[in-house]
Amino acid sequence: MLLFFLLFLAAPNSPLVHPEPLPPSPSPRPESIFLLAGQSNMAGRGGVVNDSSTGWIEMWDRVVPPECSPNPSILRLTANLTWVEAREPLHANIDTNKTNGIGPSMAFANAILGQDRSLGSVGLVPCAIGGTRISEWERGTFLYDQLMRRARAATNAATNAGGTIRALLWYQGESDTVEESDAVQYKGRLEKFFLDVRTDLQSPELPIFQVAIASGQGPFTDKVRKVQLGLDLPNVRTVDAKGLPLGPDQLHLTTPAQVRLGQMLTDAFLQSMSRSASLVSEASPSGPKLVIHVLAFFMWKFIRAVLMN
């Protein structure tokens, strides 16, 4: 018997010698996807300081507040279009020519998960590039094409990406405050950009949450802010960053300011979802209304049967 067992172990096809390989673990795939675009304050400069010991080269202080901590349910689309667990700085390897720090997006995602688990895992698609004007985001430009490429990759079921794009978070405009011609044309360019994004993503009602700038690089900040605050497009909501603390350069939001902005964006998004759900409920006989309709129908049948007898 022992000899038979030893021969069994030595057999080439013995399952004990050649165990079946375990199936590969599935790649992570988020359920709710958010596109992040704009310039430096969306990419994140919170905690980025000039370090005199390195010849005044900008360095990130590597301080991550609790609101921006990693979470297994928050994923990030990398530069090579794969999903990984998101960590600050979120725009590392995306805004490659700048030093990235804390932005609003991790605080936004963590706040969403803390308030509404029905959205499932969150996928963040960083696309912001520091120092860019709105004209650099027009359809056909490199930045626009990159935004579309990354958005489509994030939802491509063939690459196991999956998920649904819930909104575009947009924070841009500081670079358009330098030249008056840019500030004057800002309204038309911004509206066209939003409409082109919706058209090319085949999502005509895609929610867009734009941030009204808190600072500018030139003298026409008020002109750009006026456009942002007065924009009248369906499903476009504006969160005002004015008054949030700025860093020493008086241009970029501090880390606490970015955390607060992320929470403000969360509030705006959840309020938008709540309003949309209310409109759907009012427009269709669902929920309590459906119950009333059903009860009324059976009551009518009962009364009719009694009267006929």
Tab-separated table of C-alpha atoms in Angstrom:
chain	number	residue	atom	x	y	z
A	1	MET	CA	0.000	0.000	0.000
A	2	LEU	CA	2.825	2.360	0.885
A	3	LEU	CA	4.557	1.570	-2.415
A	4	PHE	CA	1.363	2.359	-4.340
A	5	PHE	CA	1.046	5.725	-2.571
A	6	LEU	CA	4.651	6.642	-3.354
A	7	LEU	CA	4.140	5.730	-7.007
A	8	PHE	CA	0.995	7.898	-7.042
A	9	LEU	CA	2.949	10.897	-5.726
A	10	ALA	CA	5.661	10.430	-8.326
A	11	ALA	CA	3.246	10.177	-11.233
A	12	PRO	CA	3.673	13.086	-13.734
A	13	ASN	CA	-0.026	13.946	-13.639
A	14	SER	CA	-0.450	13.611	-9.894
A	15	PRO	CA	-2.548	16.560	-8.570
A	16	LEU	CA	-0.330	16.632	-5.501
A	17	VAL	CA	2.772	17.225	-7.601
A	18	HIS	CA	1.123	19.590	-10.089
A	19	PRO	CA	-1.613	21.422	-8.203
A	20	GLU	CA	-4.090	23.439	-10.259
A	21	PRO	CA	-2.974	27.090	-10.407
A	22	LEU	CA	-5.214	29.494	-8.554
A	23	PRO	CA	-7.245	31.773	-10.844
A	24	PRO	CA	-5.855	35.312	-11.003
A	25	SER	CA	-7.581	37.762	-8.700
A	26	PRO	CA	-9.869	40.107	-10.624
A	27	SER	CA	-8.592	43.582	-11.376
A	28	PRO	CA	-10.219	46.312	-9.304
A	29	ARG	CA	-13.004	48.150	-11.064
A	30	PRO	CA	-14.896	51.125	-9.636
A	31	GLU	CA	-18.646	51.550	-9.818
A	32	SER	CA	-18.842	55.366	-9.720
A	33	ILE	CA	-16.315	57.319	-11.789
A	34	PHE	CA	-15.415	60.997	-11.516
A	35	LEU	CA	-13.360	62.916	-14.087
A	36	LEU	CA	-10.967	65.504	-12.617
A	37	ALA	CA	-9.812	68.252	-14.956
A	38	GLY	CA	-8.575	71.826	-14.971
A	39	GLN	CA	-5.305	73.291	-13.804
A	40	SER	CA	-3.051	73.387	-10.743
A	41	ASN	CA	-5.597	73.774	-7.959
A	42	MET	CA	-7.422	70.680	-9.215
A	43	ALA	CA	-4.154	68.786	-9.645
A	44	GLY	CA	-3.315	69.850	-6.093
A	45	ARG	CA	-0.639	72.108	-4.675
A	46	GLY	CA	-1.599	71.754	-1.014
A	47	GLY	CA	1.558	71.248	1.038
A	48	VAL	CA	3.878	72.201	-1.832
A	49	VAL	CA	6.544	74.544	-0.491
A	50	ASN	CA	9.801	76.113	-1.637
A	51	ASP	CA	12.615	74.211	0.047
A	52	SER	CA	15.662	76.444	0.535
A	53	SER	CA	17.861	73.422	1.263
A	54	THR	CA	17.372	72.270	-2.340
A	55	GLY	CA	17.917	75.646	-3.954
A	56	TRP	CA	14.273	76.765	-3.677
A	57	ILE	CA	13.003	73.774	-5.606
A	58	GLU	CA	9.336	73.104	-4.914
A	59	MET	CA	8.823	70.131	-2.633
A	60	TRP	CA	5.693	68.452	-1.258
A	61	ASP	CA	5.704	68.267	2.546
A	62	ARG	CA	4.138	64.749	2.339
A	63	VAL	CA	1.545	65.581	4.990
A	64	VAL	CA	-1.681	63.702	4.216
A	65	PRO	CA	-4.659	64.769	6.351
A	66	PRO	CA	-7.032	62.037	7.575
A	67	GLU	CA	-9.717	63.205	5.144
A	68	CYS	CA	-7.377	62.317	2.252
A	69	SER	CA	-6.244	58.924	3.542
A	70	PRO	CA	-6.211	55.912	1.193
A	71	ASN	CA	-9.272	53.706	1.126
A	72	PRO	CA	-9.552	50.334	-0.643
A	73	SER	CA	-12.839	51.552	-2.129
A	74	ILE	CA	-11.195	54.556	-3.816
A	75	LEU	CA	-9.303	53.822	-7.028
A	76	ARG	CA	-7.199	55.958	-9.360
A	77	LEU	CA	-6.717	55.590	-13.102
A	78	THR	CA	-2.964	55.678	-13.658
A	79	ALA	CA	-1.105	57.174	-16.602
A	80	ASN	CA	-1.016	53.731	-18.254
A	81	LEU	CA	-4.805	53.372	-17.865
A	82	THR	CA	-4.945	50.812	-15.062
A	83	TRP	CA	-6.863	51.039	-11.805
A	84	VAL	CA	-4.919	51.095	-8.537
A	85	GLU	CA	-5.743	52.137	-4.991
A	86	ALA	CA	-5.718	55.940	-4.922
A	87	ARG	CA	-3.138	57.799	-2.864
A	88	GLU	CA	-1.938	61.370	-2.627
A	89	PRO	CA	-0.605	63.071	-4.597
A	90	LEU	CA	-3.391	61.984	-6.913
A	91	HIS	CA	-1.955	63.691	-10.017
A	92	ALA	CA	1.512	62.174	-9.751
A	93	ASN	CA	2.638	61.059	-13.244
A	94	ILE	CA	-0.238	63.047	-14.770
A	95	ASP	CA	0.731	66.686	-14.146
A	96	THR	CA	4.304	65.669	-14.837
A	97	ASN	CA	6.009	69.059	-15.142
A	98	LYS	CA	4.918	70.286	-11.722
A	99	THR	CA	5.258	69.257	-8.086
A	100	ASN	CA	1.940	67.829	-6.968
A	101	GLY	CA	0.486	67.826	-3.481
A	102	ILE	CA	-2.954	67.688	-1.939
A	103	GLY	CA	-5.970	68.460	-4.122
A	104	PRO	CA	-9.720	68.277	-3.411
A	105	SER	CA	-10.426	64.861	-4.902
A	106	MET	CA	-9.425	62.403	-2.160
A	107	ALA	CA	-11.338	64.423	0.425
A	108	PHE	CA	-14.282	64.429	-1.998
A	109	ALA	CA	-14.172	60.656	-2.494
A	110	ASN	CA	-13.775	59.854	1.206
A	111	ALA	CA	-16.662	62.154	2.091
A	112	ILE	CA	-18.899	60.487	-0.498
A	113	LEU	CA	-18.126	57.015	0.852
A	114	GLY	CA	-18.822	58.270	4.355
A	115	GLN	CA	-22.233	59.651	3.427
A	116	ASP	CA	-23.611	57.443	0.648
A	117	ARG	CA	-22.427	53.851	0.299
A	118	SER	CA	-24.972	53.200	-2.461
A	119	LEU	CA	-22.539	54.656	-5.017
A	120	GLY	CA	-20.185	51.739	-4.437
A	121	SER	CA	-16.454	52.017	-5.005
A	122	VAL	CA	-15.207	55.340	-6.380
A	123	GLY	CA	-12.898	55.726	-9.371
A	124	LEU	CA	-10.979	58.985	-9.777
A	125	VAL	CA	-9.600	59.906	-13.223
A	126	PRO	CA	-6.982	62.657	-12.812
A	127	CYS	CA	-6.502	64.798	-15.940
A	128	ALA	CA	-5.660	68.283	-14.632
A	129	ILE	CA	-2.524	70.074	-15.845
A	130	GLY	CA	-1.122	73.133	-14.083
A	131	GLY	CA	-0.896	76.485	-15.832
A	132	THR	CA	-3.338	75.687	-18.641
A	133	ARG	CA	-5.787	78.118	-20.211
A	134	ILE	CA	-9.301	77.190	-21.319
A	135	SER	CA	-8.197	77.454	-24.971
A	136	GLU	CA	-5.843	74.523	-24.327
A	137	TRP	CA	-8.864	72.371	-23.442
A	138	GLU	CA	-10.767	72.973	-26.679
A	139	ARG	CA	-11.921	69.980	-28.685
A	140	GLY	CA	-9.049	68.656	-30.801
A	141	THR	CA	-6.277	69.818	-28.458
A	142	PHE	CA	-3.902	67.420	-26.711
A	143	LEU	CA	-5.492	67.997	-23.296
A	144	TYR	CA	-9.018	67.470	-24.592
A	145	ASP	CA	-8.041	64.297	-26.419
A	146	GLN	CA	-6.294	62.993	-23.304
A	147	LEU	CA	-9.409	63.686	-21.235
A	148	MET	CA	-11.565	61.761	-23.706
A	149	ARG	CA	-9.069	58.899	-23.943
A	150	ARG	CA	-8.879	58.479	-20.187
A	151	ALA	CA	-12.639	58.822	-19.727
A	152	ARG	CA	-13.319	56.115	-22.294
A	153	ALA	CA	-10.663	53.833	-20.838
A	154	ALA	CA	-12.230	54.231	-17.405
A	155	THR	CA	-15.571	52.912	-18.652
A	156	ASN	CA	-14.375	50.392	-21.223
A	157	ALA	CA	-15.862	47.022	-20.241
A	158	ALA	CA	-13.530	45.268	-22.687
A	159	THR	CA	-10.582	46.238	-20.477
A	160	ASN	CA	-12.449	45.278	-17.308
A	161	ALA	CA	-12.790	48.945	-16.408
A	162	GLY	CA	-16.557	49.159	-16.140
A	163	GLY	CA	-18.296	51.718	-13.984
A	164	THR	CA	-20.382	54.785	-14.733
A	165	ILE	CA	-19.140	58.355	-15.055
A	166	ARG	CA	-21.082	60.247	-12.388
A	167	ALA	CA	-19.672	63.726	-12.936
A	168	LEU	CA	-16.900	65.986	-14.191
A	169	LEU	CA	-15.150	68.029	-11.490
A	170	TRP	CA	-13.620	71.112	-13.109
A	171	TYR	CA	-11.362	73.731	-11.472
A	172	GLN	CA	-9.685	76.070	-13.945
A	173	GLY	CA	-9.478	79.734	-14.874
A	174	GLU	CA	-6.514	81.273	-13.067
A	175	SER	CA	-4.448	81.330	-16.271
A	176	ASP	CA	-7.220	83.138	-18.156
A	177	THR	CA	-6.964	86.177	-15.856
A	178	VAL	CA	-3.685	87.403	-17.388
A	179	GLU	CA	-4.807	88.612	-20.835
A	180	GLU	CA	-8.046	90.566	-21.219
A	181	SER	CA	-8.813	88.790	-24.494
A	182	ASP	CA	-8.793	85.421	-22.691
A	183	ALA	CA	-11.079	86.748	-19.950
A	184	VAL	CA	-13.494	88.205	-22.539
A	185	GLN	CA	-13.696	84.922	-24.465
A	186	TYR	CA	-13.863	82.752	-21.365
A	187	LYS	CA	-17.645	82.365	-21.288
A	188	GLY	CA	-17.973	81.090	-24.842
A	189	ARG	CA	-14.993	78.778	-24.535
A	190	LEU	CA	-16.145	77.318	-21.216
A	191	GLU	CA	-19.693	76.666	-22.413
A	192	LYS	CA	-18.426	75.013	-25.599
A	193	PHE	CA	-16.010	72.850	-23.622
A	194	PHE	CA	-18.755	71.551	-21.340
A	195	LEU	CA	-21.094	70.869	-24.270
A	196	ASP	CA	-18.341	69.126	-26.278
A	197	VAL	CA	-17.467	66.878	-23.335
A	198	ARG	CA	-21.092	65.823	-22.958
A	199	THR	CA	-21.474	65.242	-26.689
A	200	ASP	CA	-18.297	63.197	-27.088
A	201	LEU	CA	-19.035	61.093	-24.005
A	202	GLN	CA	-22.605	60.585	-25.278
A	203	SER	CA	-23.907	61.879	-21.959
A	204	PRO	CA	-25.971	65.016	-22.681
A	205	GLU	CA	-26.951	65.464	-19.037
A	206	LEU	CA	-23.583	64.649	-17.456
A	207	PRO	CA	-23.401	66.543	-14.138
A	208	ILE	CA	-20.581	69.082	-14.069
A	209	PHE	CA	-19.320	70.688	-10.881
A	210	GLN	CA	-17.070	73.641	-11.563
A	211	VAL	CA	-15.147	75.612	-8.976
A	212	ALA	CA	-15.198	79.403	-9.144
A	213	ILE	CA	-11.569	80.455	-8.761
A	214	ALA	CA	-10.334	81.914	-5.490
A	215	SER	CA	-7.314	83.603	-7.075
A	216	GLY	CA	-5.794	84.528	-10.406
A	217	GLN	CA	-2.489	85.030	-12.127
A	218	GLY	CA	-3.467	88.392	-13.585
A	219	PRO	CA	-5.728	91.448	-13.185
A	220	PHE	CA	-8.885	89.955	-14.724
A	221	THR	CA	-9.822	87.512	-11.960
A	222	ASP	CA	-13.178	89.183	-11.344
A	223	LYS	CA	-14.122	88.883	-15.030
A	224	VAL	CA	-13.488	85.132	-15.015
A	225	ARG	CA	-15.273	84.663	-11.685
A	226	LYS	CA	-18.295	86.545	-12.997
A	227	VAL	CA	-18.550	84.107	-15.899
A	228	GLN	CA	-18.207	81.085	-13.634
A	229	LEU	CA	-20.770	82.283	-11.103
A	230	GLY	CA	-23.231	83.339	-13.807
A	231	LEU	CA	-22.993	80.284	-16.046
A	232	ASP	CA	-26.469	79.018	-16.903
A	233	LEU	CA	-26.254	75.503	-18.311
A	234	PRO	CA	-28.400	72.545	-17.224
A	235	ASN	CA	-26.741	70.268	-14.671
A	236	VAL	CA	-23.779	72.600	-14.218
A	237	ARG	CA	-23.294	73.683	-10.619
A	238	THR	CA	-20.705	76.072	-9.265
A	239	VAL	CA	-18.884	75.753	-5.942
A	240	ASP	CA	-17.192	79.007	-4.920
A	241	ALA	CA	-13.637	78.698	-3.579
A	242	LYS	CA	-13.457	82.391	-2.720
A	243	GLY	CA	-12.435	82.868	0.893
A	244	LEU	CA	-10.640	79.544	1.273
A	245	PRO	CA	-7.082	79.963	2.608
A	246	LEU	CA	-4.325	80.454	0.046
A	247	GLY	CA	-0.660	79.536	0.345
A	248	PRO	CA	2.224	82.034	0.433
A	249	ASP	CA	2.054	82.430	-3.346
A	250	GLN	CA	-1.534	83.735	-2.990
A	251	LEU	CA	-2.496	81.502	-5.906
A	252	HIS	CA	-2.822	77.931	-4.658
A	253	LEU	CA	-5.129	76.589	-1.980
A	254	THR	CA	-3.563	75.268	1.208
A	255	THR	CA	-4.055	71.663	2.297
A	256	PRO	CA	-6.884	72.543	4.765
A	257	ALA	CA	-8.530	74.607	2.020
A	258	GLN	CA	-8.375	71.677	-0.405
A	259	VAL	CA	-9.960	69.392	2.193
A	260	ARG	CA	-12.751	71.897	2.723
A	261	LEU	CA	-13.251	72.267	-1.039
A	262	GLY	CA	-13.534	68.499	-1.421
A	263	GLN	CA	-16.259	68.461	1.204
A	264	MET	CA	-18.059	71.345	-0.519
A	265	LEU	CA	-17.989	69.430	-3.804
A	266	THR	CA	-19.382	66.380	-2.005
A	267	ASP	CA	-22.262	68.420	-0.607
A	268	ALA	CA	-23.042	69.819	-4.057
A	269	PHE	CA	-22.920	66.372	-5.655
A	270	LEU	CA	-25.126	64.673	-3.055
A	271	GLN	CA	-27.637	67.536	-3.165
A	272	SER	CA	-27.748	67.151	-6.940
A	273	MET	CA	-28.390	63.417	-6.615
A	274	SER	CA	-31.130	64.010	-4.066
A	275	ARG	CA	-32.830	66.571	-6.305
A	276	SER	CA	-32.624	64.268	-9.328
A	277	ALA	CA	-34.169	61.422	-7.334
A	278	SER	CA	-37.012	63.696	-6.227
A	279	LEU	CA	-37.743	64.749	-9.796
A	280	VAL	CA	-37.828	61.104	-10.926
A	281	SER	CA	-40.162	60.231	-8.065
A	282	GLU	CA	-42.503	63.086	-8.957
A	283	ALA	CA	-42.498	62.152	-12.639
A	284	SER	CA	-43.347	58.459	-12.194
A	285	PRO	CA	-45.898	56.499	-10.119
A	286	SER	CA	-43.226	54.767	-8.057
A	287	GLY	CA	-42.643	54.307	-4.347
A	288	PRO	CA	-45.545	55.558	-2.191
A	289	LYS	CA	-47.492	56.755	-5.239
A	290	LEU	CA	-47.403	53.290	-6.753
A	291	VAL	CA	-48.726	51.784	-3.532
A	292	ILE	CA	-51.624	54.273	-3.521
A	293	HIS	CA	-52.439	53.458	-7.146
A	294	VAL	CA	-52.491	49.713	-6.429
A	295	LEU	CA	-54.640	50.090	-3.301
A	296	ALA	CA	-57.100	52.322	-5.125
A	297	PHE	CA	-57.389	49.795	-7.955
A	298	PHE	CA	-58.204	46.885	-5.663
A	299	MET	CA	-60.593	49.000	-3.590
A	300	TRP	CA	-62.487	49.902	-6.768
A	301	LYS	CA	-62.690	46.233	-7.770
A	302	PHE	CA	-63.968	45.274	-4.304
A	303	ILE	CA	-66.685	47.950	-4.277
A	304	ARG	CA	-67.713	47.046	-7.815
A	305	ALA	CA	-68.039	43.364	-6.874
A	306	VAL	CA	-70.172	44.194	-3.799
A	307	LEU	CA	-72.499	46.416	-5.768
A	308	MET	CA	-72.948	43.820	-8.537
A	309	ASN	CA	-73.932	41.190	-5.970
